[in-house]
């Protein structure tokens, strides 16, 4: 049997159990139906013994444990116990891809944003260089400059922020750790030159960042949102440090601990009159000045 069928079976099982608990018969029908839709030969029987083997493989490959509830006679997955975020992303991508395939068969009912390349074609090579300690060379083009520069760096990690990918690396020019947007990188070359591991804790260094900027000191920021926008912010927090300070009929006040860089300022301006900076005063004044400058554009 093709290895592709095994893999698809695993993902179909996971995809169904993420949505709700299921009995084996429901899983059996779901898997067979999906394989048939994929025009895959389904002359074999998806028996309970096959499913038990799949369960073990799913745990080994993805670190996902499928639990059995004897009372309800159903199988479940606790998504909060999936520690590897790459596994969750992969499963999400599979679910979306399969939904798009089904949508295209039926009607043009799914519309995607048109985006330029995110530079993700570099990820494999960069990870290889990080794991093996090889220097990287590339051409880098900043958004706000009309010229490019040649860089030689010691790669440390790859970081995602707001649907963009960044290389965290120590620039050999000044031995400073910097971030480079993968979409701004071209002519990437993995050299044969090795370097010693760099003592740099990416998670610690960026834990108070909104995005990838950390040049300002981290401080407590208190924000007052309109009730409507506050409900959105409660569902999709601005930052992992977010906590609700107060809720009224009209407003939601939250607190975050963050570097007050341009990234967060631009994010706050996005909410317009639905947010007010309460503290710190320096951030409040900066936002007020930016709003005034925007207003002057229309005079």
Coordinates of C-alpha atoms in Angstrom, one line a residue:
X1 CA 0.0 0.0 0.0
X2 CA 1.3 3.5 -0.9
X3 CA 2.8 5.5 2.0
X4 CA 0.7 8.4 0.8
X5 CA -2.4 6.5 1.8
X6 CA -1.0 5.9 5.3
X7 CA -0.2 9.5 5.7
X8 CA -3.6 10.7 4.5
X9 CA -5.3 8.2 6.8
X10 CA -3.5 9.7 9.8
X11 CA -4.4 13.2 8.8
X12 CA -8.1 12.4 8.1
X13 CA -8.4 10.8 11.6
X14 CA -6.7 13.8 13.3
X15 CA -8.8 16.3 11.3
X16 CA -12.1 14.6 12.3
X17 CA -11.2 14.2 16.0
X18 CA -10.1 17.8 16.2
X19 CA -13.7 18.9 15.4
X20 CA -15.5 16.5 17.8
X21 CA -15.3 13.1 19.5
X22 CA -16.2 10.2 17.3
X23 CA -17.0 6.5 17.6
X24 CA -14.9 4.1 15.5
X25 CA -17.7 3.5 13.0
X26 CA -17.9 7.3 12.4
X27 CA -14.2 7.5 11.9
X28 CA -14.2 4.4 9.7
X29 CA -16.9 6.0 7.4
X30 CA -15.1 9.4 7.4
X31 CA -11.7 7.9 6.4
X32 CA -13.2 5.7 3.7
X33 CA -15.3 8.5 2.3
X34 CA -12.3 10.9 2.1
X35 CA -10.1 8.3 0.4
X36 CA -12.8 7.7 -2.1
X37 CA -13.1 11.4 -2.8
X38 CA -9.3 11.5 -3.4
X39 CA -9.8 8.7 -6.0
X40 CA -7.6 6.4 -3.9
X41 CA -8.2 2.6 -4.2
X42 CA -10.2 1.7 -1.1
X43 CA -10.6 -2.0 -1.7
X44 CA -9.0 -2.7 1.7
X45 CA -11.1 -2.6 4.9
X46 CA -10.4 0.0 7.5
X47 CA -10.7 -2.3 10.4
X48 CA -10.2 -1.6 14.1
X49 CA -6.8 -3.3 14.1
X50 CA -5.7 -0.9 11.3
X51 CA -7.0 2.0 13.3
X52 CA -5.1 0.9 16.4
X53 CA -1.9 0.8 14.4
X54 CA -2.7 4.2 13.0
X55 CA -3.1 5.5 16.6
X56 CA 0.4 4.3 17.5
X57 CA 1.8 5.9 14.4
X58 CA 0.1 9.2 15.0
X59 CA 1.6 9.3 18.5
X60 CA 5.0 8.5 17.2
X61 CA 5.0 10.9 14.2
X62 CA 3.0 13.8 15.6
X63 CA 3.1 13.4 19.4
X64 CA -0.7 13.4 19.4
X65 CA -2.4 11.0 21.8
X66 CA -5.8 9.7 20.8
X67 CA -7.8 9.0 24.0
X68 CA -10.7 6.5 24.3
X69 CA -13.8 7.4 26.4
X70 CA -15.2 4.0 27.5
X71 CA -18.4 5.6 28.8
X72 CA -19.3 7.3 25.5
X73 CA -17.3 4.8 23.4
X74 CA -15.7 7.7 21.5
X75 CA -12.2 8.8 20.6
X76 CA -10.9 12.3 21.3
X77 CA -7.9 14.5 20.8
X78 CA -7.0 17.3 23.4
X79 CA -5.5 20.0 21.2
X80 CA -4.0 21.8 24.2
X81 CA -1.7 18.9 24.8
X82 CA -0.1 19.2 21.3
X83 CA 3.1 20.9 22.3
X84 CA 4.8 21.1 18.8
X85 CA 3.3 24.1 17.1
X86 CA 4.7 22.9 13.7
X87 CA 2.4 19.9 14.0
X88 CA -0.6 22.1 14.5
X89 CA 0.4 24.3 11.6
X90 CA 0.8 21.3 9.3
X91 CA -2.6 19.8 10.2
X92 CA -4.2 23.3 9.7
X93 CA -2.5 23.5 6.3
X94 CA -3.8 20.0 5.4
X95 CA -7.3 20.9 6.5
X96 CA -7.3 24.1 4.4
X97 CA -5.7 22.4 1.4
X98 CA -8.3 19.6 1.4
X99 CA -11.2 22.1 1.9
X100 CA -9.9 24.1 -1.1
X101 CA -9.7 21.0 -3.2
X102 CA -13.3 20.2 -2.4
X103 CA -14.3 23.7 -3.0
X104 CA -12.7 23.8 -6.4
X105 CA -14.6 20.7 -7.4
X106 CA -17.9 22.2 -6.5
X107 CA -17.7 26.0 -7.2
X108 CA -15.4 29.0 -6.9
X109 CA -16.5 29.5 -3.2
X110 CA -13.1 30.1 -1.6
X111 CA -11.1 33.3 -2.3
X112 CA -7.5 33.7 -1.2
X113 CA -5.6 36.9 -0.7
X114 CA -3.0 37.6 -3.4
X115 CA 0.3 37.8 -1.7
X116 CA 3.9 38.2 -2.8
X117 CA 6.4 35.6 -1.8
X118 CA 7.1 35.4 1.9
X119 CA 10.6 34.1 1.4
X120 CA 9.6 30.7 2.7
X121 CA 11.7 29.0 0.0
X122 CA 14.7 29.9 2.1
X123 CA 13.5 28.2 5.3
X124 CA 14.9 24.7 4.5
X125 CA 18.4 26.0 3.7
X126 CA 18.5 28.3 6.7
X127 CA 17.5 25.5 9.1
X128 CA 20.2 23.3 7.6
X129 CA 22.7 26.1 8.2
X130 CA 21.5 26.6 11.8
X131 CA 21.6 22.9 12.7
X132 CA 25.1 22.5 11.2
X133 CA 26.6 25.8 12.2
X134 CA 27.4 27.2 8.7
X135 CA 27.7 30.9 7.9
X136 CA 25.1 32.3 5.5
X137 CA 25.7 34.9 2.8
X138 CA 22.9 36.8 1.1
X139 CA 21.7 40.1 -0.4
X140 CA 19.4 42.1 1.8
X141 CA 17.0 44.9 0.7
X142 CA 15.4 47.0 3.4
X143 CA 11.9 48.3 2.7
X144 CA 12.9 52.0 3.3
X145 CA 16.1 52.0 1.3
X146 CA 16.6 52.0 -2.5
X147 CA 19.8 50.0 -2.3
X148 CA 20.7 46.5 -1.2
X149 CA 23.6 45.2 1.0
X150 CA 25.6 42.1 1.1
X151 CA 25.5 40.2 4.4
X152 CA 27.4 37.4 6.1
X153 CA 25.8 36.2 9.2
X154 CA 25.8 33.5 11.9
X155 CA 22.2 32.1 11.8
X156 CA 20.5 31.5 15.2
X157 CA 16.9 30.9 14.5
X158 CA 13.8 31.5 12.3
X159 CA 11.0 33.5 13.9
X160 CA 7.4 34.1 12.7
X161 CA 5.6 37.3 13.4
X162 CA 2.3 38.6 12.0
X163 CA 2.3 36.1 9.0
X164 CA 5.9 37.0 8.1
X165 CA 9.1 35.0 8.6
X166 CA 12.4 36.4 9.9
X167 CA 16.0 35.2 10.2
X168 CA 17.5 35.9 13.6
X169 CA 21.2 36.1 13.1
X170 CA 24.4 37.7 14.3
X171 CA 25.8 40.0 11.6
X172 CA 29.5 39.5 11.2
X173 CA 29.9 43.2 10.3
X174 CA 29.3 44.4 13.9
X175 CA 28.6 41.2 15.8
X176 CA 25.1 42.4 16.6
X177 CA 22.1 40.1 16.6
X178 CA 19.6 41.3 14.0
X179 CA 16.4 40.2 12.3
X180 CA 16.1 39.9 8.5
X181 CA 12.7 39.5 6.8
X182 CA 12.9 36.4 4.6
X183 CA 11.0 38.2 1.9
X184 CA 13.8 40.8 1.7
X185 CA 16.5 38.1 1.2
X186 CA 17.9 37.0 -2.2
X187 CA 20.9 35.2 -3.5
X188 CA 21.1 33.0 -0.3
X189 CA 24.2 31.0 -0.1
X190 CA 25.1 28.4 2.6
X191 CA 28.9 28.6 3.0
X192 CA 31.3 25.8 4.1
X193 CA 32.6 28.0 6.9
X194 CA 31.6 26.8 10.3
X195 CA 31.0 28.9 13.5
X196 CA 30.7 28.1 17.2
X197 CA 27.1 28.2 18.7
X198 CA 26.0 31.6 19.9
X199 CA 24.6 31.9 23.4
X200 CA 21.4 33.7 22.5
X201 CA 17.9 32.8 24.0
X202 CA 15.5 33.8 21.2
X203 CA 12.4 33.1 23.3
X204 CA 13.7 35.2 26.2
X205 CA 14.9 38.1 24.0
X206 CA 11.6 38.4 22.2
X207 CA 9.1 37.5 25.0
X208 CA 8.1 41.2 25.4
X209 CA 8.1 42.0 21.7
X210 CA 5.2 42.8 19.5
X211 CA 6.6 41.6 16.2
X212 CA 10.4 41.5 16.1
X213 CA 11.4 45.0 17.4
X214 CA 13.0 45.3 20.8
X215 CA 14.9 48.6 20.7
X216 CA 12.7 50.3 23.4
X217 CA 12.5 49.2 27.0
X218 CA 9.6 46.9 27.9
X219 CA 7.0 48.4 30.1
X220 CA 3.4 48.1 31.3
X221 CA 0.9 49.4 28.8
X222 CA -2.8 50.0 29.7
X223 CA -5.3 50.2 26.9
X224 CA -9.0 51.0 27.0
X225 CA -11.0 49.5 24.1
X226 CA -14.6 50.0 23.1
X227 CA -16.8 47.1 24.2
X228 CA -17.2 45.8 20.7
X229 CA -13.5 45.9 19.9
X230 CA -12.7 44.7 23.4
X231 CA -14.6 41.5 22.7
X232 CA -12.3 40.9 19.6
X233 CA -9.2 41.6 21.6
X234 CA -10.3 39.1 24.3
X235 CA -10.6 36.5 21.6
X236 CA -7.4 37.4 19.8
X237 CA -5.0 38.9 22.4
X238 CA -2.5 41.6 21.4
X239 CA 0.3 39.8 23.3
X240 CA 0.8 36.8 25.4
X241 CA 1.1 39.0 28.5
X242 CA -2.4 40.4 28.0
X243 CA -4.7 40.4 31.0
X244 CA -8.1 42.0 31.5
X245 CA -8.0 44.8 34.2
X246 CA -11.6 45.9 34.0
X247 CA -14.8 45.4 32.0
X248 CA -17.8 47.7 31.9
X249 CA -20.9 47.9 29.7
X250 CA -19.0 50.2 27.4
X251 CA -15.3 49.4 27.6
X252 CA -12.7 46.7 28.2
X253 CA -9.4 47.7 29.8
X254 CA -6.4 45.5 29.3
X255 CA -2.8 45.5 30.4
X256 CA 0.2 44.2 28.5
X257 CA 3.9 44.2 29.2
X258 CA 5.7 45.0 26.0
X259 CA 8.5 46.9 24.2
X260 CA 6.8 50.2 23.0
X261 CA 8.3 50.1 19.5
X262 CA 6.9 51.2 16.2
X263 CA 5.3 47.8 15.7
X264 CA 2.8 48.2 18.6
X265 CA 2.2 51.9 17.8
X266 CA 1.1 51.0 14.3
X267 CA -1.1 48.2 15.6
X268 CA -2.8 50.6 18.0
X269 CA -3.4 53.2 15.3
X270 CA -5.1 50.5 13.3
X271 CA -8.0 50.4 15.9
X272 CA -8.7 54.1 15.4
X273 CA -11.2 55.6 17.9
X274 CA -11.9 52.1 19.4
X275 CA -8.8 52.3 21.6
X276 CA -7.3 54.8 24.0
X277 CA -3.9 54.6 25.6
X278 CA -4.2 55.0 29.3
X279 CA -0.5 54.4 30.2
X280 CA 2.3 55.1 29.9
X281 CA 1.9 58.8 29.2
X282 CA 4.9 58.8 26.8
X283 CA 3.1 56.3 24.6
X284 CA -0.1 58.2 24.9
X285 CA 1.6 61.4 23.8
X286 CA 3.3 59.6 20.9
X287 CA 0.0 58.3 19.6
X288 CA -1.6 61.7 20.0
X289 CA 1.2 63.3 18.0
X290 CA 0.8 60.7 15.2
X291 CA -2.9 61.3 15.1
X292 CA -2.3 65.1 14.9
X293 CA 0.1 64.6 12.0
X294 CA -2.4 62.4 10.2
X295 CA -5.1 65.0 10.7
X296 CA -2.8 67.8 9.3
X297 CA -2.6 65.8 6.0
X298 CA -6.3 66.5 5.4
X299 CA -6.3 70.2 6.2

